[in-house]
């Protein structure tokens, strides 16, 4: 067995995102460069938009009542949802990488996948209203970016 096959097999067995990405069909020949209409990416857009709305409500709650803080149950459910979104972002990254897409989107999706848990943890550990506001602002920006990078029209090749 060649080293490449052995490496691919070991990655397939250790990272479920690789297996999920491999199950996705390739983009049809002649398809537009934008992936926003593909089911996986449409799901990412939908989930990120919904979570962004939750964060927006939390921002409004904090603005109206500086002592406001989400319940542990609410942050736990939110963390579950953001973990699932981060996994989809990584899957999107792997799909684009497998397709040989040479663009910023695949790198941005990976970065968002890696940053999302850190931003949620920052909300969880924020000790003051000012820290909560900054943490919520940063997560809102990240979720907004998650939507916009996928829905943005593809840039012409340079």
CSV table of N, CA and C in Angstrom, one decimal:
chain,number,residue,atom,x,y,z
A,1,UNK,N,0.9,-1.2,0.0
A,1,UNK,CA,0.0,0.0,0.0
A,1,UNK,C,0.9,1.2,0.0
A,2,UNK,N,0.6,2.2,-0.9
A,2,UNK,CA,1.4,3.4,-0.9
A,2,UNK,C,1.2,4.3,0.3
A,3,UNK,N,2.2,5.1,0.6
A,3,UNK,CA,2.0,6.0,1.7
A,3,UNK,C,0.8,7.0,1.6
A,4,UNK,N,0.6,7.4,0.4
A,4,UNK,CA,-0.6,8.3,0.1
A,4,UNK,C,-1.9,7.6,0.5
A,5,UNK,N,-2.0,6.4,0.0
A,5,UNK,CA,-3.3,5.6,0.3
A,5,UNK,C,-3.4,5.4,1.8
A,6,UNK,N,-2.3,5.0,2.4
A,6,UNK,CA,-2.3,4.8,3.9
A,6,UNK,C,-2.7,6.0,4.6
A,7,UNK,N,-2.1,7.2,4.2
A,7,UNK,CA,-2.5,8.4,4.9
A,7,UNK,C,-3.9,8.8,4.7
A,8,UNK,N,-4.4,8.6,3.4
A,8,UNK,CA,-5.8,8.9,3.2
A,8,UNK,C,-6.7,8.0,4.0
A,9,UNK,N,-6.4,6.8,4.1
A,9,UNK,CA,-7.2,5.8,4.8
A,9,UNK,C,-7.2,6.2,6.3
A,10,UNK,N,-6.0,6.5,6.9
A,10,UNK,CA,-6.0,6.9,8.3
A,10,UNK,C,-6.8,8.2,8.6
A,11,UNK,N,-6.7,9.1,7.6
A,11,UNK,CA,-7.5,10.4,7.8
A,11,UNK,C,-9.0,10.0,7.7
A,12,UNK,N,-9.4,9.2,6.8
A,12,UNK,CA,-10.8,8.8,6.7
A,12,UNK,C,-11.3,8.2,8.0
A,13,UNK,N,-10.5,7.4,8.6
A,13,UNK,CA,-10.9,6.7,9.8
A,13,UNK,C,-10.9,7.6,11.0
A,14,UNK,N,-10.1,8.7,11.0
A,14,UNK,CA,-10.0,9.5,12.2
A,14,UNK,C,-10.8,10.7,12.2
A,15,UNK,N,-11.1,11.3,11.1
A,15,UNK,CA,-11.9,12.5,11.0
A,15,UNK,C,-13.2,12.3,10.3
A,16,UNK,N,-14.3,12.3,11.0
A,16,UNK,CA,-15.6,12.1,10.3
A,16,UNK,C,-16.0,13.1,9.3
A,17,UNK,N,-15.4,14.3,9.3
A,17,UNK,CA,-15.7,15.3,8.3
A,17,UNK,C,-15.1,14.9,7.0
A,18,UNK,N,-14.0,14.1,7.0
A,18,UNK,CA,-13.4,13.7,5.7
A,18,UNK,C,-14.4,12.7,5.0
A,19,UNK,N,-15.0,11.8,5.8
A,19,UNK,CA,-15.9,10.9,5.2
A,19,UNK,C,-17.2,11.6,4.7
A,20,UNK,N,-17.7,12.5,5.5
A,20,UNK,CA,-18.9,13.3,5.1
A,20,UNK,C,-18.6,14.1,3.8
A,21,UNK,N,-17.4,14.7,3.7
A,21,UNK,CA,-17.0,15.4,2.5
A,21,UNK,C,-16.9,14.5,1.3
A,22,UNK,N,-16.4,13.3,1.5
A,22,UNK,CA,-16.2,12.4,0.4
A,22,UNK,C,-17.6,11.9,-0.1
A,23,UNK,N,-18.6,11.9,0.7
A,23,UNK,CA,-19.9,11.5,0.3
A,23,UNK,C,-20.7,12.5,-0.6
A,24,UNK,N,-20.2,13.8,-0.5
A,24,UNK,CA,-20.9,14.8,-1.3
A,24,UNK,C,-20.6,14.7,-2.8
A,25,UNK,N,-21.6,14.9,-3.6
A,25,UNK,CA,-21.3,14.7,-5.1
A,25,UNK,C,-20.5,15.9,-5.6
A,26,UNK,N,-19.7,15.7,-6.6
A,26,UNK,CA,-18.9,16.8,-7.1
A,26,UNK,C,-19.8,17.8,-7.8
A,27,UNK,N,-19.3,19.0,-7.9
A,27,UNK,CA,-20.1,20.1,-8.6
A,27,UNK,C,-20.3,19.7,-10.1
A,28,UNK,N,-21.5,19.9,-10.6
A,28,UNK,CA,-21.7,19.6,-12.0
A,28,UNK,C,-20.8,20.4,-13.0
A,29,UNK,N,-20.4,19.8,-14.1
A,29,UNK,CA,-19.5,20.5,-15.0
A,29,UNK,C,-20.2,21.7,-15.5
A,30,UNK,N,-19.5,22.8,-15.6
A,30,UNK,CA,-20.0,24.0,-16.1
A,30,UNK,C,-20.9,24.8,-15.1
A,31,UNK,N,-20.9,24.3,-13.8
A,31,UNK,CA,-21.7,24.9,-12.8
A,31,UNK,C,-21.1,26.3,-12.4
A,32,UNK,N,-21.9,27.2,-12.0
A,32,UNK,CA,-21.3,28.5,-11.6
A,32,UNK,C,-20.3,28.3,-10.4
A,33,UNK,N,-19.4,29.2,-10.2
A,33,UNK,CA,-18.4,29.1,-9.2
A,33,UNK,C,-19.0,29.2,-7.8
A,34,UNK,N,-20.1,30.0,-7.7
A,34,UNK,CA,-20.7,30.1,-6.4
A,34,UNK,C,-21.3,28.8,-5.9
A,35,UNK,N,-21.1,28.6,-4.6
A,35,UNK,CA,-21.6,27.3,-4.0
A,35,UNK,C,-22.9,27.6,-3.2
A,36,UNK,N,-23.3,28.8,-3.1
A,36,UNK,CA,-24.4,29.2,-2.2
A,36,UNK,C,-25.7,28.4,-2.4
A,37,UNK,N,-25.9,27.9,-3.6
A,37,UNK,CA,-27.1,27.1,-3.9
A,37,UNK,C,-27.0,25.6,-3.6
A,38,UNK,N,-25.8,25.2,-3.3
A,38,UNK,CA,-25.6,23.7,-3.0
A,38,UNK,C,-26.2,23.5,-1.6
A,39,UNK,N,-26.8,22.3,-1.4
A,39,UNK,CA,-27.5,22.0,-0.1
A,39,UNK,C,-26.6,22.2,1.2
A,40,UNK,N,-25.4,21.8,1.2
A,40,UNK,CA,-24.5,21.9,2.3
A,40,UNK,C,-24.3,23.4,2.6
A,41,UNK,N,-24.0,24.2,1.6
A,41,UNK,CA,-23.7,25.6,1.8
A,41,UNK,C,-24.9,26.4,2.1
A,42,UNK,N,-26.1,26.0,1.6
A,42,UNK,CA,-27.3,26.6,1.9
A,42,UNK,C,-27.7,26.4,3.4
A,43,UNK,N,-27.4,25.2,3.9
A,43,UNK,CA,-27.6,24.8,5.3
A,43,UNK,C,-26.7,25.7,6.2
A,44,UNK,N,-25.5,25.8,5.8
A,44,UNK,CA,-24.6,26.7,6.6
A,44,UNK,C,-25.1,28.1,6.6
A,45,UNK,N,-25.6,28.6,5.5
A,45,UNK,CA,-26.1,30.0,5.5
A,45,UNK,C,-27.3,30.1,6.4
A,46,UNK,N,-28.2,29.1,6.3
A,46,UNK,CA,-29.4,29.1,7.2
A,46,UNK,C,-29.1,29.1,8.6
A,47,UNK,N,-28.2,28.1,9.0
A,47,UNK,CA,-27.9,28.0,10.4
A,47,UNK,C,-27.2,29.2,11.0
A,48,UNK,N,-26.2,29.7,10.2
A,48,UNK,CA,-25.4,30.9,10.6
A,48,UNK,C,-26.3,32.1,10.8
A,49,UNK,N,-27.3,32.2,9.9
A,49,UNK,CA,-28.2,33.3,10.0
A,49,UNK,C,-29.1,33.2,11.2
A,50,UNK,N,-29.6,32.0,11.5
A,50,UNK,CA,-30.4,31.8,12.7
A,50,UNK,C,-29.6,32.1,14.0
A,51,UNK,N,-28.4,31.6,14.0
A,51,UNK,CA,-27.6,31.8,15.2
A,51,UNK,C,-27.2,33.3,15.3
A,52,UNK,N,-27.0,34.0,14.2
A,52,UNK,CA,-26.7,35.4,14.3
A,52,UNK,C,-27.9,36.2,14.8
A,53,UNK,N,-29.1,35.7,14.5
A,53,UNK,CA,-30.3,36.4,15.1
A,53,UNK,C,-30.4,36.2,16.6
A,54,UNK,N,-30.0,35.0,17.1
A,54,UNK,CA,-30.0,34.8,18.5
A,54,UNK,C,-29.0,35.7,19.2
A,55,UNK,N,-27.8,35.8,18.6
A,55,UNK,CA,-26.8,36.7,19.2
A,55,UNK,C,-27.2,38.1,19.1
A,56,UNK,N,-27.9,38.5,18.1
A,56,UNK,CA,-28.4,39.9,18.0
A,56,UNK,C,-29.4,40.2,19.1
A,57,UNK,N,-30.3,39.2,19.4
A,57,UNK,CA,-31.2,39.3,20.5
A,57,UNK,C,-30.5,39.4,21.8
A,58,UNK,N,-29.4,38.6,22.0
A,58,UNK,CA,-28.6,38.7,23.2
A,58,UNK,C,-28.0,40.1,23.4
A,59,UNK,N,-27.5,40.6,22.2
A,59,UNK,CA,-26.9,41.9,22.2
A,59,UNK,C,-27.9,43.0,22.7
A,60,UNK,N,-29.1,42.9,22.2
A,60,UNK,CA,-30.2,43.8,22.5
A,60,UNK,C,-30.5,43.7,24.0
A,61,UNK,N,-30.6,42.4,24.5
A,61,UNK,CA,-30.9,42.2,25.9
A,61,UNK,C,-29.8,42.9,26.8
A,62,UNK,N,-28.6,42.7,26.4
A,62,UNK,CA,-27.5,43.3,27.2
A,62,UNK,C,-27.5,44.8,27.1
A,63,UNK,N,-27.8,45.3,26.0
A,63,UNK,CA,-27.9,46.8,25.8
A,63,UNK,C,-29.0,47.4,26.7
A,64,UNK,N,-30.1,46.7,26.9
A,64,UNK,CA,-31.2,47.2,27.7
A,64,UNK,C,-31.1,46.9,29.2
A,65,UNK,N,-30.3,45.9,29.5
A,65,UNK,CA,-30.1,45.6,30.9
A,65,UNK,C,-28.6,45.1,31.1
A,66,UNK,N,-27.7,45.9,31.5
A,66,UNK,CA,-26.3,45.6,31.6
A,66,UNK,C,-26.0,44.3,32.4
A,67,UNK,N,-26.9,44.0,33.4
A,67,UNK,CA,-26.6,42.8,34.2
A,67,UNK,C,-27.2,41.5,33.6
A,68,UNK,N,-27.8,41.7,32.4
A,68,UNK,CA,-28.4,40.5,31.7
A,68,UNK,C,-27.3,39.5,31.4
A,69,UNK,N,-27.6,38.2,31.5
A,69,UNK,CA,-26.8,37.1,31.1
A,69,UNK,C,-27.6,36.0,30.7
A,70,UNK,N,-27.2,35.2,29.7
A,70,UNK,CA,-28.0,34.1,29.2
A,70,UNK,C,-27.9,33.0,30.2
A,71,UNK,N,-29.0,32.1,30.3
A,71,UNK,CA,-29.0,31.0,31.3
A,71,UNK,C,-28.0,30.0,30.8
A,72,UNK,N,-27.5,29.2,31.7
A,72,UNK,CA,-26.6,28.1,31.4
A,72,UNK,C,-27.2,27.1,30.3
A,73,UNK,N,-28.5,26.9,30.4
A,73,UNK,CA,-29.2,26.0,29.5
A,73,UNK,C,-29.2,26.7,28.1
A,74,UNK,N,-29.4,28.0,28.0
A,74,UNK,CA,-29.4,28.7,26.7
A,74,UNK,C,-28.0,28.6,26.1
A,75,UNK,N,-27.0,28.9,26.9
A,75,UNK,CA,-25.7,28.9,26.3
A,75,UNK,C,-25.3,27.4,25.9
A,76,UNK,N,-25.7,26.5,26.7
A,76,UNK,CA,-25.5,25.1,26.3
A,76,UNK,C,-26.1,24.7,25.0
A,77,UNK,N,-27.4,25.0,24.8
A,77,UNK,CA,-28.0,24.7,23.5
A,77,UNK,C,-27.4,25.5,22.4
A,78,UNK,N,-27.0,26.7,22.6
A,78,UNK,CA,-26.3,27.5,21.6
A,78,UNK,C,-25.0,26.9,21.3
A,79,UNK,N,-24.2,26.4,22.3
A,79,UNK,CA,-23.0,25.8,22.0
A,79,UNK,C,-23.1,24.5,21.1
A,80,UNK,N,-24.2,23.8,21.4
A,80,UNK,CA,-24.5,22.6,20.6
A,80,UNK,C,-24.7,23.0,19.1
A,81,UNK,N,-25.5,24.0,18.9
A,81,UNK,CA,-25.8,24.5,17.6
A,81,UNK,C,-24.5,25.0,16.9
A,82,UNK,N,-23.7,25.8,17.6
A,82,UNK,CA,-22.5,26.3,17.0
A,82,UNK,C,-21.5,25.2,16.7
A,83,UNK,N,-21.4,24.2,17.5
A,83,UNK,CA,-20.5,23.1,17.3
A,83,UNK,C,-20.9,22.4,16.0
A,84,UNK,N,-22.2,22.2,15.8
A,84,UNK,CA,-22.7,21.6,14.5
A,84,UNK,C,-22.4,22.5,13.3
A,85,UNK,N,-22.6,23.8,13.5
A,85,UNK,CA,-22.2,24.7,12.4
A,85,UNK,C,-20.8,24.6,12.1
A,86,UNK,N,-19.9,24.6,13.1
A,86,UNK,CA,-18.5,24.6,12.9
A,86,UNK,C,-18.1,23.3,12.1
A,87,UNK,N,-18.8,22.2,12.4
A,87,UNK,CA,-18.5,20.9,11.7
A,87,UNK,C,-18.9,21.0,10.3
A,88,UNK,N,-20.0,21.7,10.0
A,88,UNK,CA,-20.4,21.9,8.6
A,88,UNK,C,-19.5,22.8,7.9
A,89,UNK,N,-19.0,23.8,8.5
A,89,UNK,CA,-18.0,24.7,7.9
A,89,UNK,C,-16.7,23.9,7.5
A,90,UNK,N,-16.3,23.0,8.4
A,90,UNK,CA,-15.1,22.2,8.1
A,90,UNK,C,-15.4,21.3,7.0
A,91,UNK,N,-16.6,20.7,6.9
A,91,UNK,CA,-17.0,19.9,5.8
A,91,UNK,C,-17.0,20.7,4.5
A,92,UNK,N,-17.5,21.9,4.5
A,92,UNK,CA,-17.4,22.7,3.3
A,92,UNK,C,-16.0,23.0,2.9
A,93,UNK,N,-15.1,23.2,3.9
A,93,UNK,CA,-13.7,23.4,3.6
A,93,UNK,C,-13.2,22.2,2.9
A,94,UNK,N,-13.4,21.0,3.4
A,94,UNK,CA,-12.9,19.8,2.9
A,94,UNK,C,-13.5,19.5,1.5
A,95,UNK,N,-14.7,19.8,1.3
A,95,UNK,CA,-15.3,19.6,-0.1
A,95,UNK,C,-14.6,20.5,-1.1
A,96,UNK,N,-14.4,21.8,-0.7
A,96,UNK,CA,-13.8,22.7,-1.7
A,96,UNK,C,-12.3,22.3,-1.9
A,97,UNK,N,-11.7,21.9,-0.9
A,97,UNK,CA,-10.3,21.4,-1.0
A,97,UNK,C,-10.2,20.2,-1.9
A,98,UNK,N,-11.2,19.3,-1.8
A,98,UNK,CA,-11.2,18.1,-2.6
A,98,UNK,C,-11.5,18.4,-4.1
A,99,UNK,N,-12.3,19.4,-4.3
A,99,UNK,CA,-12.6,19.9,-5.7
A,99,UNK,C,-11.4,20.6,-6.3
A,100,UNK,N,-10.4,21.0,-5.5
A,100,UNK,CA,-9.3,21.7,-6.0
A,100,UNK,C,-9.6,23.2,-6.1
A,101,UNK,N,-10.6,23.6,-5.4
A,101,UNK,CA,-11.0,25.0,-5.5
A,101,UNK,C,-9.8,25.8,-4.9
A,102,UNK,N,-9.3,26.7,-5.7
A,102,UNK,CA,-8.2,27.6,-5.2
A,102,UNK,C,-8.8,29.0,-4.9
A,103,UNK,N,-9.3,29.1,-3.7
A,103,UNK,CA,-9.9,30.4,-3.4
A,103,UNK,C,-9.9,30.6,-1.9
A,104,UNK,N,-10.4,31.8,-1.6
A,104,UNK,CA,-10.4,32.2,-0.2
A,104,UNK,C,-11.5,31.5,0.6
A,105,UNK,N,-12.5,31.1,0.0
A,105,UNK,CA,-13.7,30.5,0.7
A,105,UNK,C,-13.3,29.3,1.5
A,106,UNK,N,-12.5,28.4,0.9
A,106,UNK,CA,-12.2,27.2,1.7
A,106,UNK,C,-11.4,27.5,2.9
A,107,UNK,N,-10.5,28.5,2.8
A,107,UNK,CA,-9.7,28.9,4.0
A,107,UNK,C,-10.5,29.6,5.0
A,108,UNK,N,-11.4,30.5,4.5
A,108,UNK,CA,-12.3,31.2,5.5
A,108,UNK,C,-13.2,30.2,6.2
A,109,UNK,N,-13.7,29.2,5.5
A,109,UNK,CA,-14.6,28.3,6.2
A,109,UNK,C,-13.8,27.5,7.3
A,110,UNK,N,-12.6,27.2,7.0
A,110,UNK,CA,-11.8,26.5,8.0
A,110,UNK,C,-11.5,27.4,9.2
A,111,UNK,N,-11.2,28.6,8.9
A,111,UNK,CA,-11.0,29.6,10.0
A,111,UNK,C,-12.2,29.8,10.9
A,112,UNK,N,-13.3,29.9,10.2
A,112,UNK,CA,-14.6,30.1,11.0
A,112,UNK,C,-14.8,28.8,11.9
A,113,UNK,N,-14.6,27.7,11.3
A,113,UNK,CA,-14.8,26.4,12.0
A,113,UNK,C,-13.9,26.4,13.3
A,114,UNK,N,-12.7,26.8,13.1
A,114,UNK,CA,-11.8,26.8,14.3
A,114,UNK,C,-12.1,27.9,15.3
A,115,UNK,N,-12.6,29.1,14.8
A,115,UNK,CA,-12.8,30.2,15.7
A,115,UNK,C,-14.1,30.1,16.4
A,116,UNK,N,-15.1,29.5,15.9
A,116,UNK,CA,-16.4,29.5,16.5
A,116,UNK,C,-16.4,29.0,17.9
A,117,UNK,N,-15.8,27.9,18.2
A,117,UNK,CA,-15.8,27.4,19.7
A,117,UNK,C,-15.1,28.4,20.6
A,118,UNK,N,-14.1,29.1,20.1
A,118,UNK,CA,-13.4,30.1,20.9
A,118,UNK,C,-14.3,31.2,21.2
A,119,UNK,N,-15.1,31.7,20.3
A,119,UNK,CA,-16.0,32.8,20.5
A,119,UNK,C,-17.1,32.5,21.4
A,120,UNK,N,-17.6,31.3,21.3
A,120,UNK,CA,-18.6,30.8,22.3
A,120,UNK,C,-18.1,30.7,23.7
A,121,UNK,N,-16.9,30.2,23.8
A,121,UNK,CA,-16.2,30.1,25.1
A,121,UNK,C,-16.0,31.5,25.7
A,122,UNK,N,-15.7,32.5,24.9
A,122,UNK,CA,-15.5,33.9,25.3
A,122,UNK,C,-16.8,34.4,25.9
A,123,UNK,N,-17.9,34.1,25.3
A,123,UNK,CA,-19.2,34.5,25.9
A,123,UNK,C,-19.4,33.8,27.2
A,124,UNK,N,-19.1,32.5,27.3
A,124,UNK,CA,-19.4,31.8,28.5
A,124,UNK,C,-18.5,32.3,29.7
A,125,UNK,N,-17.3,32.7,29.4
A,125,UNK,CA,-16.4,33.1,30.5
A,125,UNK,C,-16.3,34.6,30.7
A,126,UNK,N,-17.1,35.4,29.9
A,126,UNK,CA,-17.1,36.9,30.1
A,126,UNK,C,-17.6,37.2,31.5
A,127,UNK,N,-16.8,37.9,32.3
A,127,UNK,CA,-17.1,38.2,33.6
A,127,UNK,C,-17.8,39.6,33.9
A,128,UNK,N,-17.8,40.4,32.9
A,128,UNK,CA,-18.4,41.8,33.0
A,128,UNK,C,-19.3,42.0,31.9
A,129,UNK,N,-20.2,43.0,32.0
A,129,UNK,CA,-21.1,43.3,30.8
A,129,UNK,C,-20.2,43.8,29.7
A,130,UNK,N,-19.2,44.5,29.9
A,130,UNK,CA,-18.3,45.0,28.8
A,130,UNK,C,-17.7,43.8,28.1
A,131,UNK,N,-17.2,42.8,28.8
A,131,UNK,CA,-16.6,41.6,28.2
A,131,UNK,C,-17.7,40.9,27.4
A,132,UNK,N,-18.9,40.8,28.0
A,132,UNK,CA,-19.9,40.1,27.3
A,132,UNK,C,-20.3,40.8,26.0
A,133,UNK,N,-20.3,42.1,26.0
A,133,UNK,CA,-20.6,42.9,24.8
A,133,UNK,C,-19.6,42.6,23.7
A,134,UNK,N,-18.3,42.7,24.1
A,134,UNK,CA,-17.2,42.4,23.1
A,134,UNK,C,-17.4,41.0,22.6
A,135,UNK,N,-17.6,40.0,23.5
A,135,UNK,CA,-17.7,38.6,23.0
A,135,UNK,C,-18.9,38.4,22.1
A,136,UNK,N,-20.0,39.0,22.4
A,136,UNK,CA,-21.2,38.9,21.6
A,136,UNK,C,-21.0,39.6,20.2
A,137,UNK,N,-20.3,40.8,20.3
A,137,UNK,CA,-20.0,41.5,19.0
A,137,UNK,C,-19.1,40.7,18.1
A,138,UNK,N,-18.1,40.0,18.7
A,138,UNK,CA,-17.2,39.2,17.9
A,138,UNK,C,-17.9,38.0,17.3
A,139,UNK,N,-18.7,37.4,18.1
A,139,UNK,CA,-19.4,36.2,17.5
A,139,UNK,C,-20.5,36.6,16.5
A,140,UNK,N,-21.1,37.7,16.7
A,140,UNK,CA,-22.1,38.2,15.7
A,140,UNK,C,-21.4,38.5,14.4
A,141,UNK,N,-20.2,39.1,14.5
A,141,UNK,CA,-19.4,39.4,13.3
A,141,UNK,C,-19.0,38.1,12.6
A,142,UNK,N,-18.6,37.1,13.3
A,142,UNK,CA,-18.2,35.8,12.8
A,142,UNK,C,-19.3,35.1,12.1
A,143,UNK,N,-20.5,35.1,12.7
A,143,UNK,CA,-21.7,34.5,12.1
A,143,UNK,C,-22.1,35.2,10.8
A,144,UNK,N,-22.0,36.5,10.9
A,144,UNK,CA,-22.4,37.3,9.7
A,144,UNK,C,-21.4,37.0,8.6
A,145,UNK,N,-20.1,36.9,8.9
A,145,UNK,CA,-19.1,36.6,7.9
A,145,UNK,C,-19.4,35.2,7.3
A,146,UNK,N,-19.8,34.3,8.1
A,146,UNK,CA,-20.2,32.9,7.7
A,146,UNK,C,-21.2,33.0,6.6
A,147,UNK,N,-22.2,33.8,6.7
A,147,UNK,CA,-23.2,34.0,5.7
A,147,UNK,C,-22.7,34.7,4.5
A,148,UNK,N,-22.0,35.8,4.7
A,148,UNK,CA,-21.6,36.7,3.6
A,148,UNK,C,-20.5,36.1,2.7
A,149,UNK,N,-19.6,35.3,3.2
A,149,UNK,CA,-18.5,34.8,2.4
A,149,UNK,C,-19.1,33.7,1.4
A,150,UNK,N,-20.2,33.1,1.8
A,150,UNK,CA,-20.8,32.1,0.9
A,150,UNK,C,-21.7,32.7,-0.1
A,151,UNK,N,-22.4,33.8,0.3
A,151,UNK,CA,-23.4,34.4,-0.6
A,151,UNK,C,-22.8,35.5,-1.5
A,152,UNK,N,-21.5,35.9,-1.2
A,152,UNK,CA,-20.9,36.9,-2.0
A,152,UNK,C,-20.7,36.4,-3.4
A,153,UNK,N,-20.9,37.3,-4.4
A,153,UNK,CA,-20.7,36.8,-5.8
A,153,UNK,C,-19.2,36.4,-6.0
A,154,UNK,N,-18.9,35.4,-6.7
A,154,UNK,CA,-17.5,34.9,-6.9
A,154,UNK,C,-16.7,36.1,-7.6
A,155,UNK,N,-15.5,36.2,-7.1
A,155,UNK,CA,-14.6,37.2,-7.7
A,155,UNK,C,-14.1,36.7,-9.0
A,156,UNK,N,-13.8,37.6,-9.9
A,156,UNK,CA,-13.2,37.1,-11.2
A,156,UNK,C,-11.8,36.7,-10.9
A,157,UNK,N,-11.3,35.7,-11.7
A,157,UNK,CA,-9.9,35.2,-11.5
A,157,UNK,C,-8.9,36.4,-11.8
A,158,UNK,N,-7.9,36.3,-11.0
A,158,UNK,CA,-6.9,37.4,-11.1
A,158,UNK,C,-5.8,36.9,-12.0
